[in-house]
Amino acid sequence: MTIGRRAAVSTITTAALGIALAPTAFTQAAFAEAAPKRRRDPEAILARMTDEEKIGQMVMTVTHDGPDGLPNDETRRSLQDLKIGSVITSEPRTPGLAARYSNRVQRWAQDTRLGLPLLMSGDFEFGTTHNVREGTTPLPNAMGLGAARDARYAREAAAITAAEARAMGFHWNYAPDADVNTNPANPIIGVRSFGERTELVQELVEAQVRAYRRAGLISTPKHFPGHGDTKTDSHLGLPAVEYDRATLDRVHLPPFRTAITAGVESIMTAHVVVKAIDPDLPATLSAKVLTGLLRGDLGFKGLIVTDAMDMDAIAKNWGVREATVMAVNAGADIIMSTGEFSTHVDAVGALLDALRAGRLSRARVDESVRRILALKCDYDVFDHRYVNPRTAERVCGNTGFHRRALAMGVAGTTLVRNEDGVLPFDPVARDHTFVAGAAQIEPFAKEVAAASAGAVTSWQSATTNPSDAEITEAVRRAEGADRVLVATYSSGELPEGQAKLVRALQATGKPVAAIAIGLPYDIRSYPHVKAYVATYGTTARILRVDQTMHEAAAKVVFGAQPGGRLPVTIAGLYSYGHGLRYEG
């Protein structure tokens, strides 16, 4: 099977998942304006391009929306005036809107001198829900898949993501996360990683890279050469890691090596200083890392894309214009520009000025543009620019995908502690369940109500650090309940108010189970809770609802067999691989 046939491969993937879709999203008939297929020669295209057209291909921009939710005129100007070659969309609300969105920007791109198609990209780490929030299939975060310990689930998650993404017009996904999360205090990776063990991350990264290739979606392991041991969020500052080269080789590089062996076409850089390789520059700007380590030592021949260049790690230390040129000279092929239109102008202008002044060589530019064009040809983007919004609505979020996502969710949900058999709660008893917590309580309580025959009431604090007065109110409301579920959320250290809330509800003497909806380490702050479940459902910074993981947690609470085993160590309490089951 050649790469050039990848657009049709998802037909097979969908059928293999047992989804009854006729016609599928990926036959020629599904596309509104599919051109006759023919081989295209990247070298022939490159020979016709102006400097401006080449540089435009090397910048990826975020789109901007008008009042109708579709791309606005600034986006058109990015594509037609700046000659941009790829985009990462803002977050269209529904699959139908996302498909129309994709079609519009592709038409703008086609209405240029060479009519080159765009690579449409998105951050789909936990499925297309990551960017398209309604009508898509929420999937477990990587750490939930790591807890499930089954590469088949990782492959299925990639296949579902690819089917939905391609139906909406996307070609490129910034996943899987290949970071080995060895630092529990990591403020930005956390549940985005498959876990703390190299071999687990390596296995699941490989499974997803191969599954994405089969399903016709470009995957992008990130953040090279590893963001898993950082203490700083690169959106807010410049992280640095102190470990030696042996640790880098043994712990953090193997998932990337495996992805390269599996044929991955794209890798994303980290805005992280890896002192063992380059003590002065973050990976994104370092020729020692991108050209020396990634291209030279690891032999990667595919496309290197930067993480967003307006993140503070880069923008506040080097400035976007200077950093853009540095990144390309270091070996990056595509600059990700996620700011306002003016930042796109700066990125393109900086590269053009550097090319004309001799600070950026023509050979370096041609090398990158050649890779970009080859990827567009290999993935038939020329012949599959446009999609059918009705097909997108039918494929995305279908019941078959939801059923498989829920199975993954239950398989990853981890019963960490269950003293005195607090769980499972009786699903048929008419008992009153009180659901409390500091984040996402309404969607979680909705799933609890669906799983329970009794009444369900809920309460949420105003912030993620409940006050003493709020805790008193939660305890008062719990008095009328027969059993209590308390959801805690952290992206680092658990706020003390949440730990006090758990302890106060435990002190009521009612059956209490705590549900960690973010990182699994929360129990360190309330180790004496009798029942504790980890779902890995909510990422740092985003705090986005993953309804599938809420549903999976509710099902486990009311008797579904939890399948998860900890993909991390909870220091001093529970070891890597720990996970309980219900008896009988």
Coordinates of C-alpha atoms in Angstrom, one line a residue:
M1 CA 0.0 0.0 0.0
T2 CA 1.6 3.3 -1.0
I3 CA 1.3 6.5 0.9
G4 CA -0.3 8.1 -2.1
R5 CA -3.4 6.1 -1.5
R6 CA -3.9 7.1 2.2
A7 CA -7.0 9.1 1.6
A8 CA -8.9 5.9 0.7
V9 CA -7.4 3.8 3.5
S10 CA -9.8 5.1 6.1
T11 CA -12.6 3.3 4.4
I12 CA -10.9 0.1 5.5
T13 CA -10.3 1.5 9.0
T14 CA -13.9 2.5 9.4
A15 CA -15.1 -0.9 8.3
A16 CA -12.7 -2.6 10.7
L17 CA -14.1 -0.7 13.6
G18 CA -17.6 -2.1 12.8
I19 CA -19.0 1.3 11.8
A20 CA -21.9 1.2 9.3
L21 CA -21.3 4.2 7.2
A22 CA -22.4 4.2 3.5
P23 CA -20.8 5.8 1.7
T24 CA -17.8 6.2 3.9
A25 CA -16.1 9.6 4.2
F26 CA -13.1 8.7 2.2
T27 CA -14.2 7.5 -1.2
Q28 CA -13.8 9.9 -4.1
A29 CA -17.6 10.5 -4.1
A30 CA -17.4 12.0 -0.6
F31 CA -15.4 15.0 -1.7
A32 CA -17.2 17.9 -3.2
E33 CA -14.5 18.9 -5.7
A34 CA -12.0 16.0 -6.1
A35 CA -9.7 16.6 -9.1
P36 CA -8.7 13.8 -11.4
K37 CA -5.8 12.0 -9.6
R38 CA -2.4 12.3 -11.2
R39 CA 1.2 12.0 -10.1
R40 CA 2.8 15.4 -9.2
D41 CA 6.4 16.1 -9.0
P42 CA 7.6 18.2 -6.1
E43 CA 10.7 19.2 -8.0
A44 CA 8.7 20.5 -10.9
I45 CA 6.5 22.5 -8.5
L46 CA 9.5 23.9 -6.7
A47 CA 11.2 25.0 -9.9
R48 CA 8.1 27.2 -10.6
M49 CA 8.0 28.9 -7.2
T50 CA 9.0 32.4 -6.3
D51 CA 10.9 33.3 -3.1
E52 CA 7.6 34.6 -1.6
E53 CA 5.8 31.4 -2.5
K54 CA 8.5 29.2 -1.0
I55 CA 8.7 31.2 2.3
G56 CA 4.9 31.1 2.6
Q57 CA 5.0 27.3 2.5
M58 CA 7.3 27.3 5.5
V59 CA 4.9 29.2 7.8
M60 CA 1.8 27.7 9.3
T61 CA -0.7 30.2 10.7
V62 CA -3.7 29.9 12.9
T63 CA -6.9 31.0 11.2
H64 CA -9.1 33.8 12.5
D65 CA -12.9 33.8 12.5
G66 CA -15.7 36.2 11.4
P67 CA -19.0 36.6 13.2
D68 CA -20.4 33.6 11.2
G69 CA -17.8 31.3 12.7
L70 CA -16.1 30.9 9.3
P71 CA -12.6 32.3 8.4
N72 CA -12.4 36.0 8.1
D73 CA -10.7 38.3 5.6
E74 CA -7.4 38.4 7.6
T75 CA -7.2 34.6 7.1
R76 CA -7.8 35.1 3.3
R77 CA -5.0 37.7 3.3
S78 CA -2.7 35.2 5.1
L79 CA -3.3 32.6 2.4
Q80 CA -3.4 34.9 -0.6
D81 CA -1.0 37.8 0.3
L82 CA 1.4 35.9 2.5
K83 CA 1.1 32.7 0.4
I84 CA 0.8 30.5 3.5
G85 CA 1.1 26.8 2.9
S86 CA -0.5 25.3 6.0
V87 CA -2.9 26.3 8.8
I88 CA -3.9 25.2 12.3
T89 CA -7.6 26.2 12.6
S90 CA -9.2 28.1 15.4
E91 CA -11.8 25.9 17.0
P92 CA -14.8 25.5 14.7
R93 CA -17.7 24.4 16.9
T94 CA -19.2 21.4 15.0
P95 CA -18.0 18.9 12.3
G96 CA -20.2 20.5 9.6
L97 CA -18.8 23.9 10.4
A98 CA -15.3 22.5 10.5
A99 CA -15.8 21.0 7.0
R100 CA -17.2 24.2 5.5
Y101 CA -14.3 26.1 7.2
S102 CA -11.8 23.8 5.6
N103 CA -13.4 24.1 2.2
R104 CA -13.4 27.9 2.3
V105 CA -9.7 28.2 3.2
Q106 CA -8.8 25.6 0.5
R107 CA -10.7 27.6 -2.1
W108 CA -8.8 30.7 -1.1
A109 CA -5.6 28.8 -1.4
Q110 CA -6.6 27.4 -4.8
D111 CA -7.3 30.9 -6.0
T112 CA -3.5 31.8 -6.0
R113 CA -1.0 31.7 -8.8
L114 CA 0.1 28.1 -8.3
G115 CA -3.1 27.0 -6.5
L116 CA -1.2 24.9 -4.0
P117 CA -3.4 23.1 -1.5
L118 CA -3.1 23.7 2.3
L119 CA -2.2 21.2 4.9
M120 CA -5.0 21.5 7.4
S121 CA -3.8 20.7 10.9
G122 CA -5.1 20.4 14.4
D123 CA -4.2 19.5 18.0
F124 CA -6.2 16.2 18.3
E125 CA -4.4 14.6 21.3
F126 CA -7.6 13.2 22.8
G127 CA -9.5 13.0 19.6
T128 CA -10.9 15.7 17.4
T129 CA -12.9 17.0 20.4
H130 CA -9.6 18.7 21.4
N131 CA -10.4 21.3 18.7
V132 CA -13.9 20.7 17.5
R133 CA -15.9 20.5 20.8
E134 CA -19.4 19.5 19.7
G135 CA -20.5 16.5 17.8
T136 CA -17.1 14.7 17.9
T137 CA -15.9 11.7 19.9
P138 CA -14.1 12.4 23.1
L139 CA -11.3 9.9 23.7
P140 CA -9.1 9.2 26.7
N141 CA -6.0 11.3 27.1
A142 CA -2.7 9.5 26.5
M143 CA -2.3 8.7 30.2
G144 CA -5.7 7.0 30.2
L145 CA -4.6 4.9 27.2
G146 CA -1.3 4.2 29.1
A147 CA -3.4 3.0 32.1
A148 CA -5.4 0.7 29.8
R149 CA -2.1 -1.1 28.9
D150 CA -3.3 -2.3 25.5
A151 CA -1.9 -1.1 22.2
R152 CA -5.1 -2.1 20.5
Y153 CA -6.9 0.8 22.3
A154 CA -4.1 3.2 21.2
R155 CA -4.6 2.1 17.6
E156 CA -8.3 2.4 17.8
A157 CA -8.1 5.9 19.2
A158 CA -5.8 6.9 16.4
A159 CA -8.2 5.3 13.8
I160 CA -11.2 7.1 15.2
T161 CA -9.3 10.4 15.3
A162 CA -8.2 10.0 11.8
A163 CA -11.6 9.1 10.5
E164 CA -13.2 12.2 12.0
A165 CA -10.3 14.5 11.1
R166 CA -10.2 13.5 7.5
A167 CA -14.0 13.8 7.2
M168 CA -13.7 17.4 8.4
G169 CA -10.8 18.2 6.0
F170 CA -7.8 17.8 8.2
H171 CA -4.6 16.1 7.0
W172 CA -2.3 16.6 10.0
N173 CA -2.5 15.9 13.7
Y174 CA -0.1 17.1 16.4
A175 CA -0.1 13.8 18.2
P176 CA 0.9 11.4 19.7
D177 CA 2.7 13.0 22.7
A178 CA 6.0 11.1 22.9
D179 CA 7.1 12.8 26.2
V180 CA 8.1 10.4 29.0
N181 CA 6.5 12.2 32.0
T182 CA 9.2 11.5 34.7
N183 CA 8.4 14.6 36.7
P184 CA 5.1 14.4 38.6
A185 CA 5.2 18.2 39.0
N186 CA 5.4 18.8 35.3
P187 CA 2.9 21.7 34.8
I188 CA 2.2 21.2 31.1
I189 CA 2.5 17.6 30.0
G190 CA 0.9 15.5 32.7
V191 CA -1.9 13.3 31.4
R192 CA -0.9 14.2 27.8
S193 CA 1.9 11.6 28.2
F194 CA 1.3 7.9 28.1
G195 CA 3.2 7.6 31.4
E196 CA 6.5 7.7 33.2
R197 CA 8.1 4.5 31.8
T198 CA 10.0 4.7 28.5
E199 CA 8.9 1.3 27.3
L200 CA 5.2 2.1 27.7
V201 CA 5.4 5.4 25.9
Q202 CA 7.5 3.8 23.2
E203 CA 5.0 1.0 22.6
L204 CA 2.0 3.3 22.4
V205 CA 3.7 5.9 20.3
E206 CA 4.7 3.3 17.8
A207 CA 1.1 1.9 17.8
Q208 CA -0.4 5.3 17.1
V209 CA 2.1 6.3 14.4
R210 CA 1.5 3.2 12.5
A211 CA -2.3 3.5 12.9
Y212 CA -2.3 7.1 11.7
R213 CA -0.3 6.1 8.7
R214 CA -2.7 3.4 7.8
A215 CA -5.7 5.7 8.3
G216 CA -4.3 8.5 6.1
L217 CA -3.6 11.2 8.7
I218 CA -0.1 12.7 9.3
S219 CA 1.0 12.2 12.9
T220 CA 3.5 14.4 14.8
P221 CA 5.2 13.0 17.9
K222 CA 6.2 15.8 20.2
H223 CA 7.9 17.6 21.9
F224 CA 11.4 16.7 20.6
P225 CA 13.7 15.8 22.3
G226 CA 11.4 15.5 25.4
H227 CA 9.3 17.8 27.6
G228 CA 8.5 15.2 30.3
D229 CA 11.0 16.2 33.0
T230 CA 10.4 20.0 33.0
K231 CA 9.3 22.2 35.9
T232 CA 8.3 25.2 33.8
D233 CA 5.4 25.6 31.3
S234 CA 6.9 26.7 28.0
H235 CA 3.8 28.8 27.4
L236 CA 4.9 30.9 30.3
G237 CA 8.7 30.6 30.6
L238 CA 11.8 28.8 29.2
P239 CA 12.2 25.3 30.7
A240 CA 15.6 23.6 31.0
V241 CA 16.5 20.1 31.8
E242 CA 19.7 19.1 33.6
Y243 CA 20.0 15.4 33.0
D244 CA 23.0 13.9 31.2
R245 CA 23.3 12.6 27.7
A246 CA 23.0 9.0 28.9
T247 CA 19.6 9.8 30.5
L248 CA 18.4 11.5 27.4
D249 CA 19.4 8.5 25.3
R250 CA 18.0 5.9 27.7
V251 CA 14.7 7.6 28.8
H252 CA 13.5 10.4 26.5
L253 CA 14.8 9.6 23.0
P254 CA 13.5 6.0 22.5
P255 CA 9.9 6.9 21.7
F256 CA 11.1 9.3 19.0
R257 CA 13.6 6.7 17.6
T258 CA 10.7 4.1 17.5
A259 CA 8.4 6.6 15.7
I260 CA 11.1 7.3 13.1
T261 CA 11.6 3.6 12.5
A262 CA 7.8 3.3 12.2
G263 CA 7.9 5.8 9.3
V264 CA 6.6 9.0 11.0
E265 CA 6.6 11.9 8.6
S266 CA 6.6 14.8 11.0
I267 CA 8.1 15.7 14.4
M268 CA 7.4 18.8 16.6
T269 CA 10.1 20.6 18.5
A270 CA 10.2 21.5 22.2
H271 CA 10.9 25.0 23.5
V272 CA 13.1 23.4 26.1
V273 CA 16.9 23.8 26.8
V274 CA 18.4 20.3 26.9
K275 CA 21.7 21.2 28.5
A276 CA 23.3 17.8 27.6
I277 CA 23.1 18.8 23.9
D278 CA 23.0 22.6 23.8
P279 CA 23.3 24.5 27.1
D280 CA 22.4 27.9 25.5
L281 CA 19.5 27.4 23.2
P282 CA 16.1 25.6 23.3
A283 CA 15.7 22.7 21.0
T284 CA 13.5 24.7 18.6
L285 CA 16.4 27.1 17.9
S286 CA 19.3 24.7 18.2
A287 CA 21.1 23.3 15.2
K288 CA 22.8 20.9 17.7
V289 CA 19.4 19.4 18.5
L290 CA 17.5 19.6 15.2
T291 CA 20.3 19.1 12.7
G292 CA 22.9 17.3 14.8
L293 CA 20.7 15.1 17.0
L294 CA 17.4 14.6 15.1
R295 CA 18.7 14.6 11.5
G296 CA 22.2 13.3 12.2
D297 CA 22.1 10.9 15.1
L298 CA 18.5 9.7 14.7
G299 CA 18.5 9.8 10.9
F300 CA 15.1 11.6 10.6
K301 CA 14.4 12.7 7.1
G302 CA 10.9 14.0 7.5
L303 CA 9.4 17.3 8.3
I304 CA 10.3 19.3 11.4
V305 CA 7.6 21.7 12.7
T306 CA 8.1 24.1 15.6
D307 CA 5.8 24.4 18.5
A308 CA 4.0 27.8 18.5
M309 CA 6.6 30.6 18.2
D310 CA 4.5 33.1 20.2
M311 CA 4.9 31.1 23.4
D312 CA 6.7 33.0 26.1
A313 CA 9.6 30.6 26.1
I314 CA 10.6 31.9 22.7
A315 CA 8.8 35.3 22.2
K316 CA 10.0 36.8 25.4
N317 CA 13.6 35.7 25.1
W318 CA 14.4 36.1 21.4
G319 CA 11.4 37.8 19.8
V320 CA 9.3 36.2 17.1
R321 CA 11.2 37.6 14.1
E322 CA 14.7 36.7 15.2
A323 CA 13.6 33.3 16.5
T324 CA 11.8 32.4 13.3
V325 CA 15.1 32.8 11.3
M326 CA 17.1 30.9 14.0
A327 CA 14.7 28.0 14.0
V328 CA 14.9 27.5 10.2
N329 CA 18.7 27.8 10.2
A330 CA 18.7 25.2 13.0
G331 CA 16.8 22.8 10.8
A332 CA 13.0 23.5 11.2
D333 CA 10.9 23.2 8.1
I334 CA 7.7 24.8 9.2
I335 CA 7.3 27.7 11.6
M336 CA 4.0 27.6 13.6
S337 CA 2.6 31.1 14.0
T338 CA -0.5 31.1 16.3
G339 CA -0.8 34.8 17.1
E340 CA -2.5 37.7 15.4
F341 CA -2.3 38.5 11.7
S342 CA 0.6 40.8 12.5
T343 CA 2.7 37.9 13.8
H344 CA 2.1 36.0 10.6
V345 CA 3.3 39.1 8.7
D346 CA 6.4 39.2 10.9
A347 CA 7.2 35.5 10.5
V348 CA 7.0 35.6 6.7
G349 CA 8.8 39.0 6.6
A350 CA 11.6 37.8 8.8
L351 CA 12.3 34.8 6.6
L352 CA 12.1 36.8 3.4
D353 CA 14.5 39.5 4.7
A354 CA 16.9 36.8 5.9
L355 CA 16.9 35.1 2.6
R356 CA 17.5 38.3 0.7
A357 CA 20.3 39.4 3.1
G358 CA 22.0 36.0 2.9
R359 CA 21.4 35.1 6.5
L360 CA 19.2 32.2 5.3
S361 CA 20.5 30.2 2.3
R362 CA 18.5 29.3 -0.7
A363 CA 19.5 25.7 -0.3
R364 CA 18.2 25.6 3.3
V365 CA 14.8 27.0 2.1
D366 CA 14.6 24.7 -0.9
E367 CA 15.3 21.7 1.4
S368 CA 12.3 22.5 3.6
V369 CA 9.9 23.4 0.7
R370 CA 10.8 20.1 -1.0
R371 CA 9.8 18.2 2.1
I372 CA 6.5 20.1 2.4
L373 CA 5.6 19.6 -1.2
A374 CA 6.5 15.9 -1.0
L375 CA 4.2 15.4 2.0
K376 CA 1.3 17.2 0.1
C377 CA 1.9 14.9 -2.8
D378 CA 2.3 11.7 -0.8
Y379 CA -1.0 12.4 1.0
D380 CA -3.0 13.3 -2.1
V381 CA -3.8 16.7 -0.7
F382 CA -4.0 18.1 -4.3
D383 CA -6.8 15.7 -5.1
H384 CA -8.5 15.7 -1.8
R385 CA -8.8 19.4 -0.9
Y386 CA -12.6 19.5 -0.3
V387 CA -14.9 17.6 1.9
N388 CA -18.6 17.1 2.3
P389 CA -20.0 18.7 5.4
R390 CA -22.9 16.2 5.6
T391 CA -20.4 13.3 5.6
A392 CA -18.5 15.0 8.4
E393 CA -21.6 15.3 10.4
R394 CA -22.4 11.6 9.9
V395 CA -19.0 10.3 10.6
C396 CA -18.0 12.4 13.6
G397 CA -19.4 11.4 17.0
N398 CA -21.3 8.4 15.6
T399 CA -22.6 5.8 18.1
G400 CA -20.1 3.2 17.0
F401 CA -17.2 5.5 17.8
H402 CA -18.7 6.5 21.1
R403 CA -19.2 2.8 22.1
R404 CA -15.5 2.1 21.4
A405 CA -14.4 5.3 23.2
L406 CA -16.3 4.3 26.3
A407 CA -14.7 0.9 26.3
M408 CA -11.3 2.6 26.2
G409 CA -12.4 4.9 29.0
V410 CA -13.5 2.1 31.3
A411 CA -10.3 0.1 30.4
G412 CA -8.2 3.0 31.5
T413 CA -10.1 4.1 34.6
T414 CA -8.1 3.0 37.6
L415 CA -9.4 1.9 41.0
V416 CA -6.5 2.9 43.2
R417 CA -8.0 2.4 46.7
N418 CA -11.2 0.7 47.9
E419 CA -11.0 0.2 51.7
D420 CA -14.0 -1.6 53.2
G421 CA -15.5 -2.1 49.8
V422 CA -16.9 1.4 49.5
L423 CA -17.2 0.9 45.8
P424 CA -19.1 0.0 43.7
F425 CA -22.2 1.9 44.7
D426 CA -25.4 0.0 44.2
P427 CA -26.8 1.2 40.8
V428 CA -30.4 0.1 41.5
A429 CA -30.8 1.3 45.1
R430 CA -32.8 4.5 45.4
D431 CA -30.0 6.1 47.4
H432 CA -29.3 9.8 47.1
T433 CA -25.9 10.5 45.7
F434 CA -24.2 13.9 46.3
V435 CA -21.5 15.0 43.8
A436 CA -19.2 17.7 44.9
G437 CA -15.9 19.2 43.7
A438 CA -14.0 22.1 42.2
A439 CA -14.2 21.5 38.5
Q440 CA -16.5 19.9 35.8
I441 CA -19.1 18.8 38.4
E442 CA -22.1 19.4 36.2
P443 CA -21.0 17.1 33.4
F444 CA -19.8 14.5 35.8
A445 CA -23.1 14.6 37.8
K446 CA -25.0 14.2 34.6
E447 CA -23.3 10.8 34.0
V448 CA -23.7 9.8 37.7
A449 CA -27.4 10.4 37.3
A450 CA -27.5 8.3 34.2
A451 CA -25.9 5.4 36.0
S452 CA -27.9 5.6 39.2
A453 CA -31.5 4.8 40.0
G454 CA -31.5 7.3 42.9
A455 CA -31.6 11.0 43.2
V456 CA -28.4 12.9 42.4
T457 CA -27.6 16.4 43.6
S458 CA -24.4 18.4 43.0
W459 CA -22.3 21.3 44.1
Q460 CA -19.2 23.1 42.8
S461 CA -17.0 25.7 44.4
A462 CA -16.4 29.0 42.7
T463 CA -12.7 28.3 42.2
T464 CA -10.4 25.3 42.2
N465 CA -9.4 26.2 45.8
P466 CA -12.6 26.0 47.9
S467 CA -12.8 28.4 50.8
D468 CA -13.7 27.2 54.4
A469 CA -17.2 28.7 54.0
E470 CA -17.7 26.8 50.7
I471 CA -16.5 23.6 52.4
T472 CA -19.0 24.1 55.2
E473 CA -21.8 24.5 52.7
A474 CA -20.8 21.3 50.8
V475 CA -20.8 19.4 54.1
R476 CA -24.3 20.8 54.9
R477 CA -25.6 19.7 51.5
A478 CA -24.1 16.3 52.0
E479 CA -26.1 15.7 55.1
G480 CA -29.2 14.8 53.1
A481 CA -27.3 12.3 50.9
D482 CA -26.7 8.6 51.4
R483 CA -23.3 8.5 49.6
V484 CA -20.8 11.1 48.3
L485 CA -18.6 11.4 45.2
V486 CA -16.0 14.2 45.4
A487 CA -14.1 15.0 42.2
T488 CA -10.7 16.7 42.6
Y489 CA -8.7 18.3 39.8
S490 CA -5.0 19.3 39.7
S491 CA -2.5 20.1 37.0
G492 CA 0.3 20.1 39.5
E493 CA 0.0 20.3 43.3
L494 CA -3.6 19.9 44.5
P495 CA -4.9 23.1 45.9
E496 CA -5.3 22.7 49.7
G497 CA -9.0 23.7 49.7
Q498 CA -9.8 20.6 47.6
A499 CA -7.9 18.3 50.0
K500 CA -9.8 19.9 52.9
L501 CA -13.1 19.3 51.1
V502 CA -12.3 15.6 50.7
R503 CA -11.4 15.3 54.4
A504 CA -14.5 17.2 55.5
L505 CA -16.8 15.0 53.5
Q506 CA -15.0 11.9 54.7
A507 CA -15.7 13.1 58.3
T508 CA -19.4 13.0 57.7
G509 CA -19.2 9.2 58.1
K510 CA -21.0 8.6 54.8
P511 CA -19.6 6.4 52.1
V512 CA -17.2 8.7 50.2
A513 CA -15.3 8.0 47.0
A514 CA -12.8 10.6 45.5
I515 CA -12.4 10.8 41.7
A516 CA -9.3 12.4 40.3
I517 CA -10.4 13.9 37.0
G518 CA -6.9 15.3 36.1
L519 CA -3.6 14.0 37.4
P520 CA -3.7 10.8 39.4
Y521 CA -1.5 12.1 42.2
D522 CA -4.3 13.9 44.2
I523 CA -4.5 11.2 46.8
R524 CA -1.2 12.3 48.2
S525 CA -3.1 15.2 49.7
Y526 CA -5.8 13.1 51.2
P527 CA -4.3 9.6 51.6
H528 CA -6.9 8.3 54.1
V529 CA -9.9 8.5 51.7
K530 CA -11.4 5.1 51.6
A531 CA -12.1 4.9 47.9
Y532 CA -10.1 6.6 45.1
V533 CA -10.5 6.4 41.3
A534 CA -8.2 8.0 38.7
T535 CA -9.6 9.0 35.2
Y536 CA -6.8 11.1 33.7
G537 CA -9.5 12.9 31.9
T538 CA -8.6 16.6 32.1
T539 CA -5.4 18.2 30.8
A540 CA -3.5 21.1 32.3
R541 CA -4.3 24.6 31.0
I542 CA -7.3 23.5 28.9
L543 CA -9.7 22.2 31.6
R544 CA -11.8 20.8 28.8
V545 CA -14.7 18.5 29.5
D546 CA -14.1 14.9 28.4
Q547 CA -17.6 13.5 28.7
T548 CA -16.4 10.0 27.8
M549 CA -14.1 9.8 30.8
H550 CA -16.9 11.2 33.1
E551 CA -19.2 8.5 31.7
A552 CA -16.5 5.8 32.2
A553 CA -15.9 7.0 35.8
A554 CA -19.6 6.9 36.6
K555 CA -19.9 3.4 35.2
V556 CA -17.0 2.2 37.3
V557 CA -18.4 3.8 40.4
F558 CA -21.7 1.9 39.8
G559 CA -20.1 -1.5 39.1
A560 CA -18.4 -1.6 35.7
Q561 CA -15.1 -3.5 36.1
P562 CA -12.2 -0.9 36.2
G563 CA -9.4 -1.9 33.8
G564 CA -6.7 0.6 34.5
R565 CA -3.3 0.2 36.1
L566 CA -1.3 3.3 37.2
P567 CA 1.0 4.4 34.4
V568 CA 2.9 6.5 36.9
T569 CA 4.1 6.1 40.5
I570 CA 2.3 7.9 43.3
A571 CA 5.3 8.3 45.5
G572 CA 5.1 6.7 48.9
L573 CA 1.7 5.3 48.3
Y574 CA 1.2 3.3 45.1
S575 CA 3.6 1.8 42.6
Y576 CA 3.6 1.9 38.9
G577 CA 1.2 -0.8 37.6
H578 CA -1.0 -0.8 40.7
G579 CA -4.8 -1.1 40.0
L580 CA -7.6 -2.9 41.8
R581 CA -10.6 -4.9 40.5
Y582 CA -14.0 -5.6 41.9
E583 CA -14.4 -9.1 43.2
G584 CA -17.0 -11.5 41.8

